[in-house]
Amino acid sequence: MSAQQPRSLPEHEHAELDPRLAPPFPQAALRVLRNPQLRKNVAHAIDVIETKRGKLVAEKTDWQALREAASAIRNQALEHLDSYLEEFEKNCTAAGGTVHWAADADEARGLILDLLRQENAREVIKIKTMTSVEIQLNPFLERSGVEVYETDLAEIILQLGDEEPSHIVVPALHINRSQVREIFARRMGLEHLSDDPKELTNAARAYLRSKFLAIPTAISGANFLIAETGGVVVVESEGNGRMCLTLPQTMITIVGIEKVLPRFQDLEVMLQLLARSATGERMNPYTSLWTGVTPGDGPQRFHVVLLDNGRSSILKKPVERQTLKCIRCAACMNACPVYRQTGGHAYGSVYPGPIGAILTPQLMKMEFAQSLPYASSLCGACYEVCPVKINIPEVLLELRSQVVDQERKKTSRIFDPMYLGLRIANLLFAQAWCFHLAQRMGRIGLRLFTRKDGWIHSLPSVGGKWTQTRDLRGFPQQTFHEWWAERVKETK
Amino acid sequence: MTTSASARQRILKSIRVSTSAIAAVNPSEESKAHAPLAEAYIRHGKLDRTTCLQLMIERLREYEAEVVECSPEQLGATIKDKLLASGKRTFVVPAGLPGAWRAAGFDWMIDDGHGAGRGLAANEIEKTEGVVTASFCGVADSGTIILHHSAQEGRRVLTLLPDWHLCILLASHVVETLPEYFDRCAQPPTLATYISGPSATADIEMTRIKGVHGPRFLHVILARDEPKVN
């Protein structure tokens, strides 16, 4: 047996990342903000990616044209999603693959377990797939008696260290080299390991080599499905993906229904954008494309599980639909000033950062992730870097209005100071005389809190939420209307 | 009806509610499925051949791949030099590779895994020290080598398990931009691997480390099979 110890299996392995269980964003973020090591690790990683990305995007003179093209391709794919999925299914099946459909996480997990049982698989090797984290696949398989081996370096670090992913491209970016050393030394039984990334990487290579050659069943995600050919594309760096795609006898690929591209040629746009946006490279080290089953080359049994899990209902909404254009490059989180400070865990979802802030509430029917649409300063950096031009601020605003609509109907909100205040404001602002009266009362009321410097530094009750982090200028002694009226009187 | 089949119906039905609504709002020709889209981005490079090949070499070297150039006549001798310099002895080659490229004095394992052929087992390939293959084409802009896994390029496993990969790239197969590669594909490939530098990771503190699982050493011989233009 390997050095991997059996471990306790909580109901939710990533409870911290389960939107149903995670604390609201401001609460979760506070925990991170108090952890200087974590903040340092995140900021360092983000700085490195951002610098590289900036340089490589700048050298591409047709970057904006590529973004336009990518946006058009993704829009076309979504506008005809039904026909492209059927086309993919037809072509993949003709090439020897089997296509399955799963409406939600439960169905997908059940399907995958059934496929593994047909193979008598007790162990399975995995390529990093965020979709499988979304459906909490690993803890489910382990509870069902299947040993899961993650093979991406970052995923091994997380799996052996019992950690949660905090980024969708570099999931362990919150863990530094000495923390990795500690995890590997403990779980692989390598006491004399140094914290040199090269040595740590070699330890992972040796640890996995035997697994690649021995375990005949693999699970992967996919970056793209190609409707025209029934092909599947996986974009990676390490080669663990190629190992999983080539050596096993059986491959199960789980993929969200939105990942389909109409044509093979669409890759000429997507691949130019993806690596530059994701890791700041001209091209990632390895891209693999395969179509069904090829005799003599790679897995001879191939299954694709097409997962809906809330996606088709996002497609119904005109503003939010663009969320599904996402190709999971993570450029938005690297560019986000909020993510930079909080890291990924604060978002309480497998999808963090700006894209997570719009995707999670939609996948989870909002009530579990109400704070996420507010986890943004709306600065628009995410929209600017997005290679498929998702207008994230626009979707954030739309979701915010939905949160408010949902909340203000609740009876529990009737006496909530904020909602009460806003209802009163609504009445006051509707009539000029009410508004003038309110101005005068506000001037008198706030005088109590206004310091000599003309600023309000602290307010009671809900007002305190504002003054907790910023000052408020005191009411002026005269409104513009009053000043104007006075001036007119004087000149007469 | 199985779960999957009923899920299929439910999902497609749910999608169609949305797609038919979109079609009603936007009934133009361009919005039809498979309508060609505008291509305002750069599809064709502007470099002359010499500069384009130079760029290919530069990009490969940036990935720490080793590159040598030779004329087509010198190819056999150049391969032999590279093999000697590697200090390795056992190499695997795909059956379609010209026999003349298999220099004497080394142990050659030949993989005939295509179609009805019998390929080597993974653990046999794992025991070899290196692999020599041809390639479908090279993309200079990103230093990418493209394999379509033909009989000359070998099954996917061949260029994966050995730690040392010597790849022959014909200058006439080097294109400048990625879209030019797509133009070279008469048919979309059923299998393809795009290699940009040796296997690498940056998962630990964003430090790029060469060689996690794929070959750690990539050597490229660029065979100048087209006349030099000045």
XYZ file of C-alpha atoms in Angstrom:
722
model
C 0.000 0.000 0.000
C 1.029 3.566 -0.414
C 2.080 5.882 2.339
C -1.328 7.477 2.109
C -3.146 6.940 5.380
C -6.844 6.183 5.495
C -8.564 9.288 6.728
C -11.836 10.280 8.262
C -14.483 11.001 5.697
C -16.632 13.949 6.596
C -20.041 14.266 4.944
C -18.707 17.182 2.909
C -15.020 17.114 2.201
C -15.063 20.729 1.153
C -17.574 21.973 3.717
C -15.781 25.297 3.612
C -16.446 25.429 -0.119
C -20.018 24.165 0.012
C -22.206 27.228 -0.513
C -24.898 25.601 1.622
C -22.603 25.422 4.631
C -20.038 28.167 4.165
C -20.298 31.380 6.199
C -21.204 34.605 4.340
C -18.367 36.270 2.430
C -17.595 39.152 4.868
C -17.328 36.683 7.756
C -15.182 34.188 5.855
C -12.994 36.963 4.439
C -12.244 38.292 7.903
C -10.625 34.962 8.808
C -8.275 35.252 5.847
C -7.517 38.897 6.464
C -6.217 37.925 9.896
C -3.841 35.329 8.438
C -0.759 37.226 7.189
C 0.983 34.100 5.823
C -1.999 33.212 3.670
C -2.308 36.758 2.357
C 1.363 36.828 1.514
C 1.174 33.514 -0.358
C -1.850 34.629 -2.368
C -0.426 38.072 -3.204
C 2.887 36.566 -4.335
C 1.279 34.051 -6.668
C -1.104 36.634 -8.119
C 1.727 39.108 -8.727
C 3.711 36.513 -10.662
C 0.774 35.498 -12.885
C -0.369 39.059 -13.464
C 3.060 40.259 -14.543
C 3.476 37.370 -16.982
C -0.039 37.749 -18.313
C 0.345 41.484 -18.862
C 3.527 40.994 -20.856
C 2.168 38.263 -23.111
C -1.156 39.946 -23.742
C 0.636 43.161 -24.701
C 2.661 41.370 -27.401
C -0.548 40.119 -29.035
C -1.580 42.974 -31.313
C -4.899 41.341 -32.155
C -5.872 40.616 -28.530
C -9.145 42.574 -28.677
C -10.106 40.950 -31.988
C -9.414 37.531 -30.438
C -11.625 38.399 -27.463
C -14.413 39.498 -29.821
C -14.093 36.273 -31.786
C -14.069 34.130 -28.632
C -17.103 35.928 -27.313
C -18.945 35.353 -30.599
C -18.003 31.650 -30.627
C -19.186 31.128 -27.058
C -22.400 33.041 -27.733
C -23.100 30.942 -30.781
C -22.448 27.774 -28.799
C -24.914 28.828 -26.094
C -27.565 30.112 -28.486
C -27.749 26.666 -30.085
C -26.627 24.598 -27.136
C -29.220 21.891 -27.701
C -28.203 21.199 -31.295
C -24.461 21.342 -30.548
C -24.827 18.911 -27.633
C -26.771 16.510 -29.808
C -24.176 16.857 -32.540
C -21.398 16.169 -30.046
C -23.290 13.153 -28.737
C -23.797 11.770 -32.256
C -20.154 12.192 -33.273
C -18.669 10.983 -30.001
C -20.902 7.907 -30.073
C -19.971 7.192 -33.696
C -16.295 7.326 -32.652
C -16.831 4.703 -29.985
C -17.555 6.831 -26.924
C -20.627 6.620 -24.689
C -22.429 9.818 -23.727
C -24.400 10.050 -20.478
C -26.509 12.924 -19.181
C -26.854 14.020 -15.567
C -29.346 16.695 -14.503
C -27.724 17.328 -11.120
C -24.831 16.408 -8.867
C -26.620 13.375 -7.420
C -27.296 11.863 -10.809
C -23.719 12.517 -11.954
C -22.203 10.878 -8.879
C -24.542 7.897 -9.223
C -23.708 7.499 -12.901
C -19.978 7.626 -12.291
C -20.171 5.126 -9.428
C -22.187 2.743 -11.611
C -19.577 3.005 -14.364
C -16.786 2.343 -11.851
C -18.658 -0.695 -10.466
C -19.063 -2.091 -13.984
C -15.271 -1.890 -14.229
C -14.793 -3.375 -10.759
C -12.644 -0.346 -10.071
C -11.466 -0.010 -6.473
C -8.998 2.737 -7.315
C -9.174 5.599 -9.753
C -6.687 8.227 -10.963
C -7.933 11.727 -11.622
C -6.962 14.765 -13.649
C -7.803 18.035 -11.986
C -11.429 18.881 -12.667
C -13.290 21.675 -10.920
C -16.553 20.140 -12.110
C -15.858 17.103 -9.937
C -15.256 19.369 -6.934
C -18.525 21.130 -7.766
C -20.387 17.809 -7.396
C -18.247 16.743 -4.386
C -17.224 13.595 -6.247
C -14.146 12.543 -4.253
C -15.731 12.246 -0.803
C -18.682 10.421 -2.362
C -16.429 7.888 -4.124
C -14.352 7.333 -1.007
C -17.481 6.720 1.059
C -18.479 4.217 -1.617
C -15.211 2.332 -1.264
C -13.281 3.735 -4.228
C -9.809 5.099 -3.520
C -9.242 8.325 -5.447
C -5.776 9.520 -6.470
C -5.505 13.098 -7.643
C -2.578 13.466 -10.046
C -2.203 17.216 -10.577
C 0.592 18.482 -8.333
C -1.605 21.108 -6.720
C -4.392 18.595 -6.214
C -1.996 16.146 -4.548
C -0.911 18.897 -2.186
C -4.549 19.609 -1.351
C -5.561 15.967 -1.091
C -2.635 14.928 1.116
C -2.834 18.120 3.152
C -6.629 17.930 3.623
C -6.865 21.408 2.152
C -9.442 23.062 -0.074
C -8.728 24.565 -3.506
C -8.572 28.362 -3.455
C -8.137 29.067 -7.172
C -9.440 27.273 -10.263
C -6.162 27.142 -12.205
C -3.546 27.089 -9.436
C -5.659 25.526 -6.668
C -2.895 25.397 -4.053
C -1.598 28.914 -4.555
C -2.341 29.705 -0.916
C 0.195 27.115 0.268
C 3.914 27.947 0.234
C 6.892 25.662 -0.312
C 7.631 24.947 3.325
C 3.997 24.033 3.906
C 4.143 21.697 0.890
C 7.328 20.153 2.270
C 5.627 19.489 5.574
C 2.612 17.838 3.876
C 4.734 15.637 1.588
C 7.149 14.648 4.352
C 4.258 13.597 6.561
C 2.051 11.856 3.990
C 4.652 10.291 1.685
C 6.942 9.332 4.554
C 9.863 11.392 3.158
C 11.419 12.928 6.250
C 14.528 14.274 4.555
C 12.725 16.197 1.838
C 13.878 19.803 1.396
C 11.580 22.690 0.486
C 13.153 23.139 -2.955
C 10.196 23.160 -5.419
C 12.222 20.971 -7.774
C 12.726 18.289 -5.139
C 9.080 18.519 -4.103
C 8.002 18.128 -7.723
C 10.244 15.094 -8.145
C 8.733 13.544 -5.033
C 5.295 13.894 -6.623
C 6.577 12.397 -9.896
C 7.913 9.336 -8.119
C 4.829 9.024 -5.922
C 2.492 8.933 -8.917
C 4.483 7.013 -11.514
C 3.485 3.597 -10.170
C -0.155 4.678 -9.884
C -0.262 5.769 -13.530
C 1.077 2.413 -14.675
C -1.081 0.297 -12.377
C -4.541 1.876 -12.081
C -6.698 1.088 -15.148
C -9.492 3.610 -14.587
C -9.335 7.386 -14.808
C -11.623 10.371 -14.353
C -11.056 13.684 -16.098
C -12.764 16.956 -16.792
C -12.578 18.726 -20.135
C -11.799 22.220 -21.304
C -13.757 21.916 -24.517
C -16.069 19.528 -26.336
C -16.135 19.835 -30.107
C -19.560 19.361 -31.638
C -18.280 19.011 -35.212
C -16.045 16.012 -34.443
C -17.168 14.628 -31.079
C -13.660 15.422 -29.823
C -12.675 16.340 -26.277
C -9.872 18.742 -25.347
C -7.851 18.857 -22.135
C -5.412 21.695 -21.548
C -2.707 21.115 -18.943
C 0.892 21.706 -17.927
C 2.314 18.736 -16.120
C 1.582 15.713 -18.259
C -0.452 14.005 -15.553
C -3.412 14.615 -17.833
C -1.713 12.842 -20.717
C -0.891 9.948 -18.389
C -4.532 9.609 -17.343
C -5.765 10.030 -20.920
C -3.349 7.493 -22.385
C -2.502 4.682 -19.968
C -5.810 3.502 -18.424
C -8.258 1.166 -20.139
C -11.285 3.184 -19.112
C -11.754 6.939 -19.094
C -14.710 8.800 -17.624
C -14.910 12.490 -18.491
C -17.248 14.729 -16.535
C -18.048 18.020 -18.164
C -20.563 20.855 -17.848
C -22.983 21.115 -20.785
C -21.809 24.658 -21.565
C -18.271 23.582 -22.529
C -19.138 22.725 -26.118
C -17.596 24.537 -29.112
C -19.227 24.357 -32.541
C -16.127 23.649 -34.663
C -12.613 22.194 -34.389
C -11.316 25.437 -35.866
C -12.735 27.424 -32.930
C -9.734 26.155 -30.982
C -7.492 28.507 -32.969
C -9.080 31.350 -31.022
C -9.614 29.656 -27.673
C -6.119 28.225 -27.350
C -4.495 31.567 -28.117
C -6.490 33.170 -25.312
C -6.611 30.455 -22.686
C -2.982 29.919 -21.700
C -2.127 33.612 -21.884
C -5.073 34.443 -19.637
C -4.651 31.549 -17.243
C -0.945 31.223 -16.557
C 0.699 33.958 -18.616
C 2.210 31.523 -21.133
C 2.074 31.679 -24.917
C 0.854 28.122 -24.825
C 0.443 25.621 -22.034
C 2.935 22.708 -22.192
C 0.387 20.055 -23.206
C -2.955 20.135 -24.981
C -4.605 16.793 -25.704
C -7.419 16.130 -28.118
C -9.096 12.772 -28.528
C -12.210 11.504 -30.217
C -14.075 8.530 -28.808
C -11.911 5.417 -28.853
C -8.860 4.836 -31.076
C -7.892 1.156 -31.433
C -4.440 0.595 -29.983
C -4.079 4.098 -28.599
C -5.402 5.104 -25.190
C -8.464 3.954 -23.217
C -10.611 1.482 -25.094
C -13.716 2.361 -23.081
C -14.642 6.039 -22.982
C -17.579 7.679 -21.212
C -18.608 11.322 -21.189
C -20.961 12.535 -18.460
C -22.683 15.768 -19.508
C -23.636 17.672 -16.368
C -26.392 20.269 -16.170
C -26.573 21.018 -12.405
C -28.323 24.361 -12.797
C -26.678 25.475 -16.044
C -29.707 25.174 -18.319
C -31.706 27.442 -16.019
C -28.960 30.095 -16.138
C -29.317 29.977 -19.928
C -32.893 31.208 -19.591
C -31.909 34.597 -18.179
C -30.826 37.220 -20.730
C -28.318 39.090 -18.521
C -26.968 36.153 -16.547
C -26.645 33.839 -19.561
C -23.177 35.224 -20.372
C -21.846 33.561 -17.198
C -21.892 30.304 -19.176
C -19.416 31.654 -21.741
C -16.694 31.144 -19.111
C -13.714 28.995 -20.130
C -12.345 28.831 -16.537
C -9.091 30.693 -17.138
C -9.192 32.499 -13.765
C -7.921 35.791 -15.221
C -10.781 37.551 -13.408
C -9.678 36.350 -9.991
C -6.058 37.279 -10.671
C -7.145 40.787 -11.658
C -9.638 41.253 -8.811
C -8.573 43.591 -5.976
C -10.959 41.766 -3.626
C -9.681 38.258 -4.432
C -6.137 39.506 -4.027
C -6.889 40.382 -0.412
C -9.115 37.473 0.557
C -7.905 34.528 -1.522
C -10.362 31.898 -2.698
C -11.711 30.284 0.447
C -13.683 33.344 1.523
C -16.044 32.836 -1.418
C -17.335 29.602 0.140
C -17.473 27.896 -3.240
C -15.338 25.814 -5.549
C -15.582 28.759 -7.954
C -14.035 31.803 -6.240
C -13.263 35.304 -7.450
C -15.493 37.421 -9.688
C -16.658 34.498 -11.832
C -17.475 32.572 -8.641
C -19.366 35.563 -7.293
C -21.739 35.357 -10.258
C -21.671 31.606 -10.951
C -22.154 30.258 -7.430
C -25.367 32.143 -6.570
C -26.857 31.001 -9.873
C -25.852 27.368 -9.506
C -27.102 27.380 -5.917
C -30.414 29.247 -6.360
C -29.042 32.291 -4.538
C -30.271 31.728 -1.008
C -26.978 30.086 -0.087
C -24.682 32.676 -1.578
C -26.420 35.989 -1.131
C -23.313 37.806 0.017
C -21.298 36.895 -3.098
C -22.756 39.460 -5.541
C -21.546 42.063 -3.035
C -18.007 40.656 -2.841
C -16.822 43.132 -5.447
C -15.964 46.795 -5.754
C -17.458 46.816 -9.287
C -14.188 48.241 -10.574
C -14.558 46.276 -13.802
C -11.027 44.796 -13.937
C -12.577 41.332 -14.334
C -14.512 42.377 -17.441
C -11.427 43.987 -18.934
C -9.301 40.839 -18.679
C -12.011 38.290 -19.479
C -10.962 36.538 -22.734
C -14.583 35.792 -23.649
C -15.878 39.219 -22.609
C -18.226 38.279 -19.791
C -19.524 41.568 -18.371
C -19.184 40.422 -14.766
C -20.099 43.801 -13.164
C -23.346 43.829 -15.155
C -24.257 40.360 -13.888
C -23.220 41.293 -10.327
C -25.616 44.258 -10.379
C -28.425 42.125 -11.766
C -27.876 39.540 -9.015
C -27.718 42.244 -6.344
C -31.124 43.518 -7.397
C -32.420 39.951 -7.198
C -31.035 39.557 -3.680
C -32.859 42.706 -2.610
C -36.095 41.675 -4.342
C -35.919 38.307 -2.657
C -35.153 39.729 0.777
C -37.569 42.613 1.013
C -40.531 40.304 0.548
C -39.622 38.372 3.674
C -41.630 39.103 6.834
C -38.439 38.898 8.869
C -37.252 42.011 7.039
C -40.228 44.218 8.074
C -38.464 45.632 11.116
C -34.915 45.172 9.857
C -33.338 48.631 10.330
C -31.841 48.704 6.848
C -34.928 47.592 4.959
C -37.117 49.783 7.206
C -34.846 52.752 6.532
C -34.924 52.151 2.785
C -38.721 51.870 2.781
C -38.972 55.167 4.662
C -36.462 56.745 2.264
C -38.596 55.525 -0.603
C -41.598 57.422 0.818
C -39.612 60.549 1.662
C -37.932 60.835 -1.705
C -41.239 60.533 -3.536
C -42.455 64.053 -2.597
C -40.499 67.289 -2.577
C -41.898 68.594 0.715
C -41.150 65.268 2.465
C -37.620 65.406 1.105
C -37.032 68.974 2.340
C -38.427 68.067 5.748
C -36.136 65.048 5.922
C -33.135 67.193 5.013
C -33.890 69.583 7.836
C -34.407 66.770 10.333
C -31.253 65.038 9.165
C -29.287 68.221 9.673
C -30.498 68.535 13.231
C -30.203 64.830 14.023
C -26.709 64.360 12.617
C -25.344 67.489 14.269
C -24.996 65.370 17.394
C -22.532 63.062 15.633
C -20.619 65.633 13.606
C -17.209 66.500 15.003
C -15.539 69.884 14.821
C -13.671 68.903 11.642
C -16.994 68.613 9.823
C -16.846 64.818 9.552
C -18.930 62.060 11.112
C -16.588 59.365 12.427
C -19.069 56.987 13.953
C -22.781 56.331 13.744
C -25.046 54.019 15.752
C -27.064 51.026 14.422
C -26.995 50.323 10.642
C -25.238 53.634 10.058
C -22.285 52.109 11.903
C -21.774 49.680 9.009
C -20.768 52.670 6.926
C -18.631 54.475 9.501
C -16.886 51.273 10.564
C -14.607 51.539 7.566
C -14.984 55.132 6.347
C -15.939 58.614 7.500
C -19.011 60.493 6.370
C -19.014 64.197 5.650
C -21.377 66.096 7.972
C -24.538 67.692 6.658
C -23.890 71.194 5.254
C -25.730 73.945 7.105
C -27.535 74.964 3.968
C -28.862 72.924 1.058
C -28.452 74.082 -2.511
C -32.149 74.867 -2.729
C -31.986 77.028 0.395
C -28.904 78.831 -0.884
C -30.555 79.478 -4.225
C -33.771 80.770 -2.663
C -31.774 83.078 -0.436
C -29.743 84.370 -3.364
C -32.855 85.093 -5.417
C -34.363 86.974 -2.447
C -31.207 89.067 -2.001
C -30.924 90.086 -5.647
C -34.543 91.218 -5.729
C -36.070 4.517 -19.295
C -32.634 4.829 -17.704
C -31.779 7.830 -15.533
C -29.391 9.107 -18.173
C -31.982 8.944 -20.965
C -34.612 10.724 -18.908
C -32.008 13.277 -17.781
C -31.154 13.807 -21.438
C -34.769 14.642 -22.235
C -35.136 16.943 -19.235
C -31.885 18.811 -19.921
C -32.519 19.273 -23.641
C -36.076 20.394 -22.936
C -34.843 22.915 -20.405
C -32.190 24.205 -22.844
C -34.730 24.489 -25.665
C -36.958 26.781 -23.632
C -34.016 29.204 -23.586
C -32.632 28.691 -27.078
C -36.034 29.121 -28.719
C -36.525 32.342 -26.748
C -33.132 33.592 -27.983
C -33.970 32.625 -31.574
C -37.240 34.570 -31.346
C -35.388 37.718 -30.293
C -32.521 37.278 -32.721
C -33.685 35.601 -35.928
C -30.856 36.861 -38.185
C -28.840 34.616 -40.513
C -25.589 35.029 -38.562
C -27.156 33.703 -35.405
C -27.894 30.327 -36.982
C -26.043 27.273 -35.799
C -22.845 26.715 -37.847
C -23.015 30.131 -39.463
C -19.393 31.148 -40.035
C -18.241 33.900 -37.677
C -16.212 36.978 -38.515
C -12.451 36.554 -38.165
C -10.957 39.968 -37.480
C -7.970 38.485 -35.650
C -4.676 37.699 -37.342
C -4.838 34.383 -39.165
C -1.754 34.667 -41.361
C 1.723 35.644 -40.239
C 3.781 38.357 -41.859
C 7.304 37.069 -41.217
C 9.554 35.832 -44.009
C 10.548 32.160 -43.803
C 13.979 32.753 -42.293
C 12.601 34.931 -39.487
C 9.702 32.558 -38.921
C 12.050 29.570 -38.481
C 14.278 31.682 -36.273
C 11.268 32.503 -34.124
C 10.372 28.817 -33.847
C 13.887 28.045 -32.611
C 13.885 30.956 -30.177
C 10.553 29.968 -28.673
C 11.614 26.345 -28.276
C 14.796 27.456 -26.519
C 12.765 29.661 -24.179
C 11.045 26.459 -23.061
C 14.489 24.961 -22.463
C 14.083 22.578 -25.371
C 17.351 21.949 -27.221
C 17.277 22.700 -30.926
C 19.747 21.857 -33.703
C 19.388 22.512 -37.404
C 20.550 20.377 -40.301
C 19.951 19.746 -43.989
C 17.707 16.808 -44.951
C 20.814 14.896 -46.121
C 22.459 15.262 -42.736
C 19.386 14.119 -40.827
C 20.569 10.564 -40.172
C 23.959 11.734 -38.949
C 22.445 14.495 -36.805
C 20.084 12.039 -35.130
C 23.021 9.766 -34.401
C 24.968 12.673 -32.870
C 22.055 13.548 -30.605
C 21.669 9.930 -29.521
C 25.376 9.640 -28.752
C 25.386 12.909 -26.837
C 22.430 11.762 -24.730
C 24.504 8.952 -23.248
C 21.447 6.709 -23.496
C 21.183 3.334 -25.166
C 17.632 2.077 -25.369
C 15.235 3.959 -27.556
C 11.712 3.357 -28.756
C 10.452 4.436 -32.180
C 7.120 4.242 -33.967
C 7.110 1.655 -36.756
C 6.436 4.275 -39.430
C 9.684 6.133 -38.807
C 12.249 5.699 -41.645
C 14.560 2.804 -40.850
C 17.564 4.904 -41.846
C 16.965 7.108 -38.794
C 17.635 4.192 -36.461
C 21.388 4.528 -36.094
C 23.445 1.417 -35.474
C 24.965 0.896 -32.050
C 21.778 1.484 -30.038
C 19.017 -0.779 -28.812
C 15.862 -0.008 -30.762
C 12.381 -1.054 -29.736
C 9.828 -0.666 -32.481
C 6.210 0.083 -31.613
C 3.652 -1.061 -34.128
C 0.552 -0.222 -32.145
C -1.450 1.376 -34.906
C -4.613 -0.274 -36.187
C -4.237 -4.039 -36.138
C -0.566 -3.854 -35.149
C 0.577 -5.015 -31.734
C 1.965 -2.208 -29.648
C 4.469 -2.438 -26.843
C 3.075 -2.621 -23.325
C 3.316 0.506 -21.203
C 5.857 -1.037 -18.857
C 8.074 -1.983 -21.809
C 7.992 1.609 -23.066
C 8.594 2.831 -19.523
C 11.894 0.892 -19.517
C 13.251 2.700 -22.561
C 15.413 5.762 -22.044
C 14.229 7.868 -24.936
C 11.956 8.158 -27.945
C 12.502 9.454 -31.481
C 9.498 10.631 -33.538
C 8.496 12.832 -36.448
C 5.932 15.608 -36.022
C 2.905 16.967 -37.890
C 3.924 20.588 -37.738
C 5.382 23.389 -35.645
C 3.835 26.745 -34.697
C 6.496 29.435 -34.402
C 4.392 32.037 -32.578
C 4.130 29.865 -29.475
C 6.945 27.350 -30.093
C 4.412 24.553 -30.244
C 5.082 21.128 -31.721
C 2.014 19.362 -32.984
C 1.595 15.613 -33.119
C -1.321 13.929 -34.846
C -0.031 10.509 -33.820
C 0.371 9.102 -37.303
C 2.553 6.045 -37.924
C 5.635 8.336 -37.956
C 4.655 10.260 -34.845
C 3.695 7.250 -32.807
C 0.954 6.395 -30.380
C 0.384 8.941 -27.598
C 2.024 6.782 -24.956
C 5.308 6.718 -26.882
C 6.048 10.396 -26.448
C 4.872 10.332 -22.856
C 6.650 7.703 -20.805
C 10.309 8.007 -21.912
C 12.102 10.829 -20.150
C 13.869 12.032 -23.311
C 12.107 12.962 -26.556
C 13.919 13.666 -29.815
C 11.488 15.185 -32.267
C 12.183 15.722 -35.970
C 10.549 18.822 -37.371
C 10.687 19.620 -41.081
C 11.160 23.316 -41.807
C 8.473 23.093 -44.485
C 6.038 22.071 -41.760
C 6.666 25.140 -39.612
C 3.893 27.735 -39.689
C 3.948 31.105 -38.009
C 0.508 31.351 -36.394
C -1.820 28.877 -34.733
C -4.618 29.547 -37.286
C -2.160 28.546 -40.050
C -1.902 25.131 -38.397
C -5.675 24.791 -38.581
C -5.454 25.620 -42.287
C -2.980 22.743 -42.708
C -5.498 20.252 -41.322
C -7.427 18.877 -44.284
C -9.541 17.000 -41.751
C -9.795 17.625 -38.020
C -7.520 15.046 -36.333
C -9.053 12.331 -34.167
C -6.019 12.411 -31.873
C -3.655 15.303 -31.320
C -1.135 16.502 -28.775
C 0.208 20.059 -28.783
C 3.524 20.245 -26.985
C 4.947 23.594 -25.893
C 8.178 22.879 -24.141
C 8.834 19.993 -21.771
C 6.340 19.092 -19.056
C 6.245 21.800 -16.412
C 4.419 22.989 -13.323
C 4.233 26.217 -11.403
C 2.001 24.885 -8.660
C 4.496 25.574 -5.883
C 4.844 29.329 -5.447
C 4.490 29.897 -9.187
C 8.074 28.675 -9.700
C 8.278 26.991 -13.100
C 9.705 23.492 -12.636
C 10.561 21.427 -15.667
C 9.406 17.851 -15.874
C 6.631 16.616 -13.723
C 5.220 13.658 -15.608
C 5.934 13.982 -19.295
C 9.427 13.800 -20.822
C 11.760 16.124 -18.941
C 14.017 16.626 -21.933
C 12.788 17.748 -25.319
C 15.234 17.860 -28.236
C 14.215 19.136 -31.628
C 16.024 18.671 -34.928
C 14.872 21.230 -37.448
C 15.526 19.760 -40.892
C 15.931 22.555 -43.445
C 14.062 20.897 -46.284
C 13.098 24.105 -48.029
C 15.460 26.275 -50.084
C 16.887 29.192 -48.119
C 15.388 32.543 -49.036
C 17.090 35.773 -48.256
